[in-house]
């Protein structure tokens, strides 16, 4: 027996009477009450393609059309005790829906969760990032420089939040892997809205775990923005590059006078998740952060062969497994590089922070040496 899980309720009267459900491999079913019996309602379910489902959700076809003209001549019945849990469906013996079970013509639905519908259409993790820039007030328009800078900052936010979430779950993302990468696939009018989807392959349910964790954290932060003290506590909880990239997003919002909203969904969510932030809220959080220089700093340890250590300029370079790192000495430190022997192996204990190149959104990492020891 197959099992399906309710996704979207389209008609509710005392209980869901028409809804869309999904099975374990992502196939969608439209279900409606066919009859009432002593033990409860009996639902008639028909499998539908993503395209047919989208047509129904957006009012392009009525409910009767789905049952009169099924894409597959398969109908299932279900008598669930609890619609909040997966429930079984049984294949019927008929391949044409009984006339007395068909709904009246003209019953259409307008399910307006555009982001969720798009996630189901693409079978991917999707987000709509909306920037209410002044030039987009009457048409889908934005300065090229501004869009380029925003996309770089936005991708940095996703990358750093995904890595923080993975690390906190004990499953750090391997170096070189970028499961959080996203592609722009469209734009919406009104406030300038960028439509992004997971660039990496999703699982069969259309879920990208790295992006899901990043979007969850981002919306959690945006929801706190009206309470600056709580927003700063959130940043203190993640610190490092993730905090730095979120502060860069706040600076972009404030400098460009554009409220920001982020709405995301996977195909299997009941509804999309949306959070937004006002310009004034971004400015208030920025003010609080100016007194916390430690927010954007990450402690790192670099173990490798020292290529150079210049006392006159207080700069150094170290090769770590074929990757070169370079930097200076932490401001205010009395550290002297004269004690380093070039060509020997050392561990450099450093602080790393991200600075954003204004106008491009490009990240530049600044590494400052705190102390060193032979390795």
mmCIF file of C-alpha atoms in Angstrom:
data_model
loop_
_atom_site.group_PDB
_atom_site.id
_atom_site.type_symbol
_atom_site.label_atom_id
_atom_site.label_comp_id
_atom_site.label_asym_id
_atom_site.label_seq_id
_atom_site.Cartn_x
_atom_site.Cartn_y
_atom_site.Cartn_z
ATOM 1 C CA UNK A 1 0.000 0.000 0.000
ATOM 2 C CA UNK A 2 1.261 3.457 -0.890
ATOM 3 C CA UNK A 3 1.405 6.219 1.699
ATOM 4 C CA UNK A 4 0.966 9.921 1.022
ATOM 5 C CA UNK A 5 1.358 13.107 3.074
ATOM 6 C CA UNK A 6 -0.882 16.174 2.860
ATOM 7 C CA UNK A 7 0.851 19.215 1.335
ATOM 8 C CA UNK A 8 -1.671 21.963 0.499
ATOM 9 C CA UNK A 9 -5.255 22.351 1.648
ATOM 10 C CA UNK A 10 -7.328 23.857 -1.168
ATOM 11 C CA UNK A 11 -10.781 23.622 0.404
ATOM 12 C CA UNK A 12 -11.523 23.304 4.100
ATOM 13 C CA UNK A 13 -14.927 22.912 5.719
ATOM 14 C CA UNK A 14 -14.666 21.402 9.214
ATOM 15 C CA UNK A 15 -11.760 19.378 7.793
ATOM 16 C CA UNK A 16 -9.687 19.461 4.559
ATOM 17 C CA UNK A 17 -12.050 18.472 1.742
ATOM 18 C CA UNK A 18 -9.766 19.097 -1.232
ATOM 19 C CA UNK A 19 -5.987 18.945 -0.933
ATOM 20 C CA UNK A 20 -2.739 18.093 -2.663
ATOM 21 C CA UNK A 21 -0.601 15.305 -1.205
ATOM 22 C CA UNK A 22 2.736 13.714 -2.047
ATOM 23 C CA UNK A 23 4.169 10.213 -1.767
ATOM 24 C CA UNK A 24 7.655 9.144 -0.683
ATOM 25 C CA UNK A 25 9.194 9.636 -4.147
ATOM 26 C CA UNK A 26 7.627 13.038 -4.790
ATOM 27 C CA UNK A 27 4.604 12.092 -6.926
ATOM 28 C CA UNK A 28 1.699 14.450 -6.221
ATOM 29 C CA UNK A 29 -1.938 13.485 -5.779
ATOM 30 C CA UNK A 30 -5.077 15.593 -5.825
ATOM 31 C CA UNK A 31 -7.543 14.302 -3.244
ATOM 32 C CA UNK A 32 -11.179 15.255 -2.625
ATOM 33 C CA UNK A 33 -13.987 13.959 -0.445
ATOM 34 C CA UNK A 34 -15.976 11.438 -2.476
ATOM 35 C CA UNK A 35 -18.438 10.293 0.178
ATOM 36 C CA UNK A 36 -19.141 10.350 3.897
ATOM 37 C CA UNK A 37 -19.463 7.008 5.669
ATOM 38 C CA UNK A 38 -19.983 6.086 9.299
ATOM 39 C CA UNK A 39 -16.295 6.031 10.192
ATOM 40 C CA UNK A 40 -15.512 9.292 8.361
ATOM 41 C CA UNK A 41 -14.823 10.726 4.906
ATOM 42 C CA UNK A 42 -13.582 8.681 1.965
ATOM 43 C CA UNK A 43 -11.207 10.534 -0.345
ATOM 44 C CA UNK A 44 -10.735 9.913 -4.052
ATOM 45 C CA UNK A 45 -7.138 10.598 -5.082
ATOM 46 C CA UNK A 46 -5.623 10.902 -8.548
ATOM 47 C CA UNK A 47 -1.901 11.242 -9.383
ATOM 48 C CA UNK A 48 -0.932 14.424 -11.235
ATOM 49 C CA UNK A 49 2.208 15.782 -12.866
ATOM 50 C CA UNK A 50 3.914 18.900 -11.551
ATOM 51 C CA UNK A 51 2.524 20.802 -14.542
ATOM 52 C CA UNK A 52 -1.062 19.625 -13.938
ATOM 53 C CA UNK A 53 -0.733 20.404 -10.232
ATOM 54 C CA UNK A 54 0.479 23.917 -10.995
ATOM 55 C CA UNK A 55 -2.439 24.465 -13.405
ATOM 56 C CA UNK A 56 -4.887 23.496 -10.659
ATOM 57 C CA UNK A 57 -3.203 25.627 -7.987
ATOM 58 C CA UNK A 58 -3.194 28.719 -10.204
ATOM 59 C CA UNK A 59 -6.798 28.452 -11.400
ATOM 60 C CA UNK A 60 -6.011 27.503 -15.010
ATOM 61 C CA UNK A 61 -8.144 24.347 -14.791
ATOM 62 C CA UNK A 62 -11.010 23.390 -12.510
ATOM 63 C CA UNK A 63 -11.134 20.429 -10.149
ATOM 64 C CA UNK A 64 -13.562 18.496 -12.352
ATOM 65 C CA UNK A 65 -11.063 18.563 -15.234
ATOM 66 C CA UNK A 66 -8.476 16.788 -13.056
ATOM 67 C CA UNK A 67 -10.843 13.865 -12.442
ATOM 68 C CA UNK A 68 -12.568 13.752 -15.837
ATOM 69 C CA UNK A 69 -9.291 13.865 -17.755
ATOM 70 C CA UNK A 70 -6.692 12.090 -15.607
ATOM 71 C CA UNK A 71 -3.129 11.937 -16.888
ATOM 72 C CA UNK A 72 -2.996 8.324 -15.706
ATOM 73 C CA UNK A 73 -6.031 6.070 -15.551
ATOM 74 C CA UNK A 74 -5.400 5.388 -11.888
ATOM 75 C CA UNK A 75 -7.589 6.331 -8.954
ATOM 76 C CA UNK A 76 -6.960 5.679 -5.285
ATOM 77 C CA UNK A 77 -9.173 5.729 -2.214
ATOM 78 C CA UNK A 78 -8.198 6.703 1.302
ATOM 79 C CA UNK A 79 -9.934 6.853 4.676
ATOM 80 C CA UNK A 80 -7.314 8.540 6.885
ATOM 81 C CA UNK A 81 -7.772 8.828 10.638
ATOM 82 C CA UNK A 82 -5.296 11.703 10.888
ATOM 83 C CA UNK A 83 -4.448 14.015 7.993
ATOM 84 C CA UNK A 84 -1.455 15.434 9.837
ATOM 85 C CA UNK A 85 0.346 12.091 9.440
ATOM 86 C CA UNK A 86 1.163 10.022 6.319
ATOM 87 C CA UNK A 87 -1.760 7.773 5.408
ATOM 88 C CA UNK A 88 -2.309 4.816 3.098
ATOM 89 C CA UNK A 89 -4.106 4.851 -0.256
ATOM 90 C CA UNK A 90 -5.491 1.841 -2.127
ATOM 91 C CA UNK A 91 -5.787 1.467 -5.895
ATOM 92 C CA UNK A 92 -9.431 1.293 -7.011
ATOM 93 C CA UNK A 93 -10.828 -1.168 -9.538
ATOM 94 C CA UNK A 94 -12.132 1.548 -11.842
ATOM 95 C CA UNK A 95 -10.111 3.681 -14.265
ATOM 96 C CA UNK A 96 -12.834 6.291 -14.852
ATOM 97 C CA UNK A 97 -14.083 8.440 -11.994
ATOM 98 C CA UNK A 98 -17.741 7.655 -11.116
ATOM 99 C CA UNK A 99 -20.059 10.426 -12.339
ATOM 100 C CA UNK A 100 -21.750 10.848 -8.967
ATOM 101 C CA UNK A 101 -18.361 11.503 -7.355
ATOM 102 C CA UNK A 102 -17.282 14.236 -9.783
ATOM 103 C CA UNK A 103 -17.225 17.807 -8.438
ATOM 104 C CA UNK A 104 -19.366 20.511 -10.007
ATOM 105 C CA UNK A 105 -17.848 22.333 -13.001
ATOM 106 C CA UNK A 106 -16.134 25.648 -12.337
ATOM 107 C CA UNK A 107 -14.577 24.883 -8.949
ATOM 108 C CA UNK A 108 -11.172 26.576 -9.266
ATOM 109 C CA UNK A 109 -8.493 27.527 -6.763
ATOM 110 C CA UNK A 110 -5.997 30.372 -6.482
ATOM 111 C CA UNK A 111 -3.193 29.082 -4.311
ATOM 112 C CA UNK A 112 -0.958 32.149 -4.226
ATOM 113 C CA UNK A 113 2.224 30.829 -2.601
ATOM 114 C CA UNK A 114 4.344 31.609 -5.655
ATOM 115 C CA UNK A 115 7.649 30.499 -4.132
ATOM 116 C CA UNK A 116 6.318 27.108 -3.040
ATOM 117 C CA UNK A 117 4.733 26.552 -6.449
ATOM 118 C CA UNK A 118 8.038 27.406 -8.154
ATOM 119 C CA UNK A 119 9.942 25.018 -5.854
ATOM 120 C CA UNK A 120 7.538 22.238 -6.820
ATOM 121 C CA UNK A 121 7.775 23.115 -10.497
ATOM 122 C CA UNK A 122 11.594 22.905 -10.433
ATOM 123 C CA UNK A 123 11.753 20.183 -7.753
ATOM 124 C CA UNK A 124 14.451 22.266 -6.109
ATOM 125 C CA UNK A 125 15.123 24.480 -3.119
ATOM 126 C CA UNK A 126 14.118 27.989 -4.236
ATOM 127 C CA UNK A 127 14.260 31.523 -2.828
ATOM 128 C CA UNK A 128 12.934 34.906 -3.922
ATOM 129 C CA UNK A 129 15.184 37.731 -2.687
ATOM 130 C CA UNK A 130 13.325 41.049 -2.947
ATOM 131 C CA UNK A 131 15.026 44.439 -2.920
ATOM 132 C CA UNK A 132 12.728 47.458 -2.737
ATOM 133 C CA UNK A 133 15.194 49.760 -4.502
ATOM 134 C CA UNK A 134 13.793 53.147 -5.596
ATOM 135 C CA UNK A 135 14.316 52.445 -9.318
ATOM 136 C CA UNK A 136 12.115 49.296 -9.094
ATOM 137 C CA UNK A 137 9.034 51.101 -7.780
ATOM 138 C CA UNK A 138 7.300 51.059 -11.182
ATOM 139 C CA UNK A 139 9.152 48.370 -13.139
ATOM 140 C CA UNK A 140 11.578 45.476 -12.685
ATOM 141 C CA UNK A 141 14.728 47.590 -12.839
ATOM 142 C CA UNK A 142 17.898 47.887 -10.782
ATOM 143 C CA UNK A 143 21.343 49.433 -11.273
ATOM 144 C CA UNK A 144 23.804 46.881 -12.677
ATOM 145 C CA UNK A 145 26.413 47.737 -10.044
ATOM 146 C CA UNK A 146 23.863 47.412 -7.276
ATOM 147 C CA UNK A 147 22.625 44.005 -8.482
ATOM 148 C CA UNK A 148 26.160 42.656 -8.871
ATOM 149 C CA UNK A 149 27.103 43.812 -5.384
ATOM 150 C CA UNK A 150 23.947 42.374 -3.832
ATOM 151 C CA UNK A 151 24.341 38.951 -5.468
ATOM 152 C CA UNK A 152 27.937 38.682 -4.232
ATOM 153 C CA UNK A 153 26.896 39.614 -0.684
ATOM 154 C CA UNK A 154 23.839 37.321 -0.765
ATOM 155 C CA UNK A 155 25.893 34.333 -1.928
ATOM 156 C CA UNK A 156 28.450 35.087 0.791
ATOM 157 C CA UNK A 157 25.685 35.051 3.400
ATOM 158 C CA UNK A 158 24.448 31.662 2.168
ATOM 159 C CA UNK A 159 27.960 30.198 2.032
ATOM 160 C CA UNK A 160 28.955 31.282 5.530
ATOM 161 C CA UNK A 161 25.625 30.419 7.180
ATOM 162 C CA UNK A 162 25.627 26.973 5.547
ATOM 163 C CA UNK A 163 29.125 26.282 6.865
ATOM 164 C CA UNK A 164 28.209 27.450 10.382
ATOM 165 C CA UNK A 165 25.113 25.240 10.424
ATOM 166 C CA UNK A 166 27.009 22.209 9.108
ATOM 167 C CA UNK A 167 29.774 22.665 11.675
ATOM 168 C CA UNK A 168 27.298 22.986 14.553
ATOM 169 C CA UNK A 169 25.691 19.721 13.411
ATOM 170 C CA UNK A 170 29.056 17.963 13.517
ATOM 171 C CA UNK A 171 29.193 17.549 9.722
ATOM 172 C CA UNK A 172 31.503 20.268 8.448
ATOM 173 C CA UNK A 173 31.367 20.924 4.702
ATOM 174 C CA UNK A 174 34.627 19.589 3.167
ATOM 175 C CA UNK A 175 37.011 22.162 1.758
ATOM 176 C CA UNK A 176 36.341 22.619 -1.958
ATOM 177 C CA UNK A 177 32.703 21.507 -1.746
ATOM 178 C CA UNK A 178 30.115 24.208 -2.409
ATOM 179 C CA UNK A 179 26.655 22.635 -1.933
ATOM 180 C CA UNK A 180 25.249 26.052 -1.004
ATOM 181 C CA UNK A 181 25.837 27.539 -4.486
ATOM 182 C CA UNK A 182 22.757 29.058 -6.108
ATOM 183 C CA UNK A 183 21.749 30.079 -9.643
ATOM 184 C CA UNK A 184 19.638 33.068 -10.645
ATOM 185 C CA UNK A 185 16.804 31.842 -12.879
ATOM 186 C CA UNK A 186 14.411 34.788 -13.098
ATOM 187 C CA UNK A 187 13.152 38.132 -11.905
ATOM 188 C CA UNK A 188 9.802 39.479 -10.689
ATOM 189 C CA UNK A 189 8.308 42.965 -11.075
ATOM 190 C CA UNK A 190 7.439 45.331 -8.228
ATOM 191 C CA UNK A 191 10.253 45.508 -5.761
ATOM 192 C CA UNK A 192 13.175 44.016 -7.677
ATOM 193 C CA UNK A 193 13.041 40.308 -6.904
ATOM 194 C CA UNK A 194 15.811 37.881 -7.793
ATOM 195 C CA UNK A 195 14.713 34.262 -8.123
ATOM 196 C CA UNK A 196 17.419 31.802 -7.083
ATOM 197 C CA UNK A 197 17.557 28.028 -6.912
ATOM 198 C CA UNK A 198 20.076 25.459 -5.741
ATOM 199 C CA UNK A 199 22.887 25.052 -8.263
ATOM 200 C CA UNK A 200 23.916 21.694 -6.833
ATOM 201 C CA UNK A 201 21.823 18.579 -7.327
ATOM 202 C CA UNK A 202 19.013 18.155 -4.814
ATOM 203 C CA UNK A 203 17.785 14.860 -3.422
ATOM 204 C CA UNK A 204 14.718 13.213 -4.965
ATOM 205 C CA UNK A 205 12.468 15.412 -2.813
ATOM 206 C CA UNK A 206 14.060 18.557 -4.217
ATOM 207 C CA UNK A 207 15.864 19.410 -0.989
ATOM 208 C CA UNK A 208 19.348 20.904 -0.685
ATOM 209 C CA UNK A 209 20.292 20.531 2.981
ATOM 210 C CA UNK A 210 23.052 23.153 2.906
ATOM 211 C CA UNK A 211 20.796 25.811 1.380
ATOM 212 C CA UNK A 212 17.912 24.894 3.675
ATOM 213 C CA UNK A 213 20.092 25.484 6.740
ATOM 214 C CA UNK A 214 21.386 28.775 5.295
ATOM 215 C CA UNK A 215 17.922 30.082 4.394
ATOM 216 C CA UNK A 216 16.586 29.055 7.808
ATOM 217 C CA UNK A 217 19.347 30.975 9.606
ATOM 218 C CA UNK A 218 18.992 34.010 7.329
ATOM 219 C CA UNK A 219 15.244 34.300 7.885
ATOM 220 C CA UNK A 220 15.707 33.754 11.607
ATOM 221 C CA UNK A 221 18.091 36.714 11.691
ATOM 222 C CA UNK A 222 15.861 38.958 9.557
ATOM 223 C CA UNK A 223 12.915 38.218 11.854
ATOM 224 C CA UNK A 224 14.953 39.535 14.810
ATOM 225 C CA UNK A 225 16.023 42.754 13.093
ATOM 226 C CA UNK A 226 13.291 44.880 14.693
ATOM 227 C CA UNK A 227 14.821 43.960 18.064
ATOM 228 C CA UNK A 228 18.454 45.080 17.677
ATOM 229 C CA UNK A 229 19.672 43.644 20.978
ATOM 230 C CA UNK A 230 18.329 40.199 20.036
ATOM 231 C CA UNK A 231 19.806 40.533 16.550
ATOM 232 C CA UNK A 232 23.235 41.261 18.054
ATOM 233 C CA UNK A 233 22.870 38.238 20.358
ATOM 234 C CA UNK A 234 22.175 36.138 17.253
ATOM 235 C CA UNK A 235 25.347 37.482 15.619
ATOM 236 C CA UNK A 236 27.350 36.756 18.775
ATOM 237 C CA UNK A 237 26.054 33.191 18.630
ATOM 238 C CA UNK A 238 27.507 32.575 15.171
ATOM 239 C CA UNK A 239 30.387 35.119 15.105
ATOM 240 C CA UNK A 240 33.128 34.993 12.484
ATOM 241 C CA UNK A 241 32.531 35.097 8.743
ATOM 242 C CA UNK A 242 28.812 34.328 9.025
ATOM 243 C CA UNK A 243 28.267 37.340 11.282
ATOM 244 C CA UNK A 244 30.476 39.489 9.064
ATOM 245 C CA UNK A 245 28.512 38.593 5.925
ATOM 246 C CA UNK A 246 25.188 39.368 7.619
ATOM 247 C CA UNK A 247 26.545 42.752 8.708
ATOM 248 C CA UNK A 248 27.605 43.348 5.086
ATOM 249 C CA UNK A 249 24.024 42.633 4.017
ATOM 250 C CA UNK A 250 22.765 45.152 6.583
ATOM 251 C CA UNK A 251 25.225 47.755 5.289
ATOM 252 C CA UNK A 252 24.020 47.177 1.726
ATOM 253 C CA UNK A 253 20.391 47.638 2.806
ATOM 254 C CA UNK A 254 21.206 50.840 4.694
ATOM 255 C CA UNK A 255 23.493 52.371 2.055
ATOM 256 C CA UNK A 256 21.058 51.706 -0.803
ATOM 257 C CA UNK A 257 17.916 52.600 1.158
ATOM 258 C CA UNK A 258 16.217 49.350 0.140
ATOM 259 C CA UNK A 259 14.092 47.169 2.444
ATOM 260 C CA UNK A 260 14.833 43.480 1.878
ATOM 261 C CA UNK A 261 12.670 40.356 2.022
ATOM 262 C CA UNK A 262 13.740 36.726 1.644
ATOM 263 C CA UNK A 263 11.186 34.013 0.876
ATOM 264 C CA UNK A 264 12.257 30.404 0.382
ATOM 265 C CA UNK A 265 10.752 26.954 0.043
ATOM 266 C CA UNK A 266 11.386 23.332 -0.775
ATOM 267 C CA UNK A 267 8.839 21.282 -2.758
ATOM 268 C CA UNK A 268 7.694 19.465 0.383
ATOM 269 C CA UNK A 269 6.989 22.426 2.662
ATOM 270 C CA UNK A 270 3.394 23.266 3.600
ATOM 271 C CA UNK A 271 4.085 26.927 2.825
ATOM 272 C CA UNK A 272 7.090 29.089 2.040
ATOM 273 C CA UNK A 273 9.055 30.864 4.766
ATOM 274 C CA UNK A 274 9.305 34.657 4.555
ATOM 275 C CA UNK A 275 11.181 37.244 6.604
ATOM 276 C CA UNK A 276 11.880 40.899 5.882
ATOM 277 C CA UNK A 277 13.823 43.829 7.252
ATOM 278 C CA UNK A 278 13.268 47.594 7.138
ATOM 279 C CA UNK A 279 16.056 50.083 6.450
ATOM 280 C CA UNK A 280 15.651 51.629 9.915
ATOM 281 C CA UNK A 281 16.026 48.194 11.529
ATOM 282 C CA UNK A 282 19.202 47.511 9.559
ATOM 283 C CA UNK A 283 20.617 50.867 10.673
ATOM 284 C CA UNK A 284 19.819 50.162 14.332
ATOM 285 C CA UNK A 285 21.565 46.779 14.266
ATOM 286 C CA UNK A 286 24.582 48.297 12.502
ATOM 287 C CA UNK A 287 24.863 50.904 15.259
ATOM 288 C CA UNK A 288 24.917 48.167 17.916
ATOM 289 C CA UNK A 289 27.546 46.202 15.982
ATOM 290 C CA UNK A 290 29.965 49.136 15.811
ATOM 291 C CA UNK A 291 30.781 48.528 19.468
ATOM 292 C CA UNK A 292 31.544 44.822 18.878
ATOM 293 C CA UNK A 293 34.698 44.542 16.770
ATOM 294 C CA UNK A 294 34.999 40.859 17.672
ATOM 295 C CA UNK A 295 31.805 39.892 15.837
ATOM 296 C CA UNK A 296 33.355 39.272 12.431
ATOM 297 C CA UNK A 297 36.600 37.641 13.588
ATOM 298 C CA UNK A 298 37.416 33.920 13.276
ATOM 299 C CA UNK A 299 40.337 32.213 15.004
ATOM 300 C CA UNK A 300 42.327 29.974 12.653
ATOM 301 C CA UNK A 301 45.513 27.914 12.969
ATOM 302 C CA UNK A 302 47.814 27.574 9.951
ATOM 303 C CA UNK A 303 50.474 24.857 10.054
ATOM 304 C CA UNK A 304 52.997 24.799 7.233
ATOM 305 C CA UNK A 305 56.334 25.971 5.845
ATOM 306 C CA UNK A 306 57.125 29.674 6.249
ATOM 307 C CA UNK A 307 58.039 31.270 2.893
ATOM 308 C CA UNK A 308 58.773 34.745 4.217
ATOM 309 C CA UNK A 309 58.746 36.769 7.442
ATOM 310 C CA UNK A 310 59.635 40.436 6.922
ATOM 311 C CA UNK A 311 60.386 42.321 10.122
ATOM 312 C CA UNK A 312 60.434 45.724 8.391
ATOM 313 C CA UNK A 313 56.879 45.446 7.054
ATOM 314 C CA UNK A 314 55.518 43.016 9.670
ATOM 315 C CA UNK A 315 54.249 40.750 6.884
ATOM 316 C CA UNK A 316 54.545 37.013 6.406
ATOM 317 C CA UNK A 317 53.685 34.171 4.045
ATOM 318 C CA UNK A 318 53.162 30.496 4.874
ATOM 319 C CA UNK A 319 52.513 27.466 2.665
ATOM 320 C CA UNK A 320 49.911 25.053 4.079
ATOM 321 C CA UNK A 321 49.669 21.842 2.036
ATOM 322 C CA UNK A 322 50.243 23.708 -1.208
ATOM 323 C CA UNK A 323 47.974 26.650 -0.359
ATOM 324 C CA UNK A 324 49.660 29.991 0.320
ATOM 325 C CA UNK A 325 48.423 32.281 3.094
ATOM 326 C CA UNK A 326 49.763 35.733 3.848
ATOM 327 C CA UNK A 327 49.029 38.569 6.221
ATOM 328 C CA UNK A 328 50.339 40.913 8.853
ATOM 329 C CA UNK A 329 50.522 41.200 12.623
ATOM 330 C CA UNK A 330 47.474 41.954 14.724
ATOM 331 C CA UNK A 331 47.065 45.662 15.428
ATOM 332 C CA UNK A 332 48.484 46.650 18.805
ATOM 333 C CA UNK A 333 50.553 43.483 19.096
ATOM 334 C CA UNK A 334 54.242 43.501 20.116
ATOM 335 C CA UNK A 335 54.891 40.286 18.186
ATOM 336 C CA UNK A 336 58.306 40.217 16.475
ATOM 337 C CA UNK A 337 58.818 38.161 13.316
ATOM 338 C CA UNK A 338 62.597 38.127 13.847
ATOM 339 C CA UNK A 339 62.308 34.848 15.730
ATOM 340 C CA UNK A 340 60.990 32.979 12.676
ATOM 341 C CA UNK A 341 63.346 30.890 10.535
ATOM 342 C CA UNK A 342 62.216 30.940 6.898
ATOM 343 C CA UNK A 343 61.916 27.408 5.482
ATOM 344 C CA UNK A 344 61.004 25.843 8.820
ATOM 345 C CA UNK A 345 57.625 24.477 9.809
ATOM 346 C CA UNK A 346 55.453 26.554 12.158
ATOM 347 C CA UNK A 347 51.917 26.854 13.422
ATOM 348 C CA UNK A 348 50.569 30.384 13.052
ATOM 349 C CA UNK A 349 47.640 31.235 15.318
ATOM 350 C CA UNK A 350 45.730 33.974 13.535
ATOM 351 C CA UNK A 351 42.554 35.997 13.433
ATOM 352 C CA UNK A 352 40.759 36.149 10.104
ATOM 353 C CA UNK A 353 38.069 38.622 9.131
ATOM 354 C CA UNK A 354 36.223 39.430 5.925
ATOM 355 C CA UNK A 355 36.117 42.864 4.364
ATOM 356 C CA UNK A 356 33.716 43.655 1.524
ATOM 357 C CA UNK A 357 34.978 45.605 -1.496
ATOM 358 C CA UNK A 358 32.536 48.489 -1.824
ATOM 359 C CA UNK A 359 30.630 48.492 -5.105
ATOM 360 C CA UNK A 360 31.310 44.844 -5.974
ATOM 361 C CA UNK A 361 30.396 42.876 -2.851
ATOM 362 C CA UNK A 362 33.585 40.831 -3.314
ATOM 363 C CA UNK A 363 34.981 39.357 -0.111
ATOM 364 C CA UNK A 364 38.609 39.944 0.887
ATOM 365 C CA UNK A 365 40.040 37.958 3.798
ATOM 366 C CA UNK A 366 42.385 39.803 6.157
ATOM 367 C CA UNK A 367 44.613 37.513 8.255
ATOM 368 C CA UNK A 368 46.426 38.846 11.324
ATOM 369 C CA UNK A 369 49.052 36.838 13.195
ATOM 370 C CA UNK A 370 48.521 36.639 16.967
ATOM 371 C CA UNK A 371 51.269 34.169 17.956
ATOM 372 C CA UNK A 372 53.394 31.400 16.445
ATOM 373 C CA UNK A 373 55.232 28.261 17.513
ATOM 374 C CA UNK A 374 57.420 25.610 15.852
ATOM 375 C CA UNK A 375 55.398 22.664 14.533
#
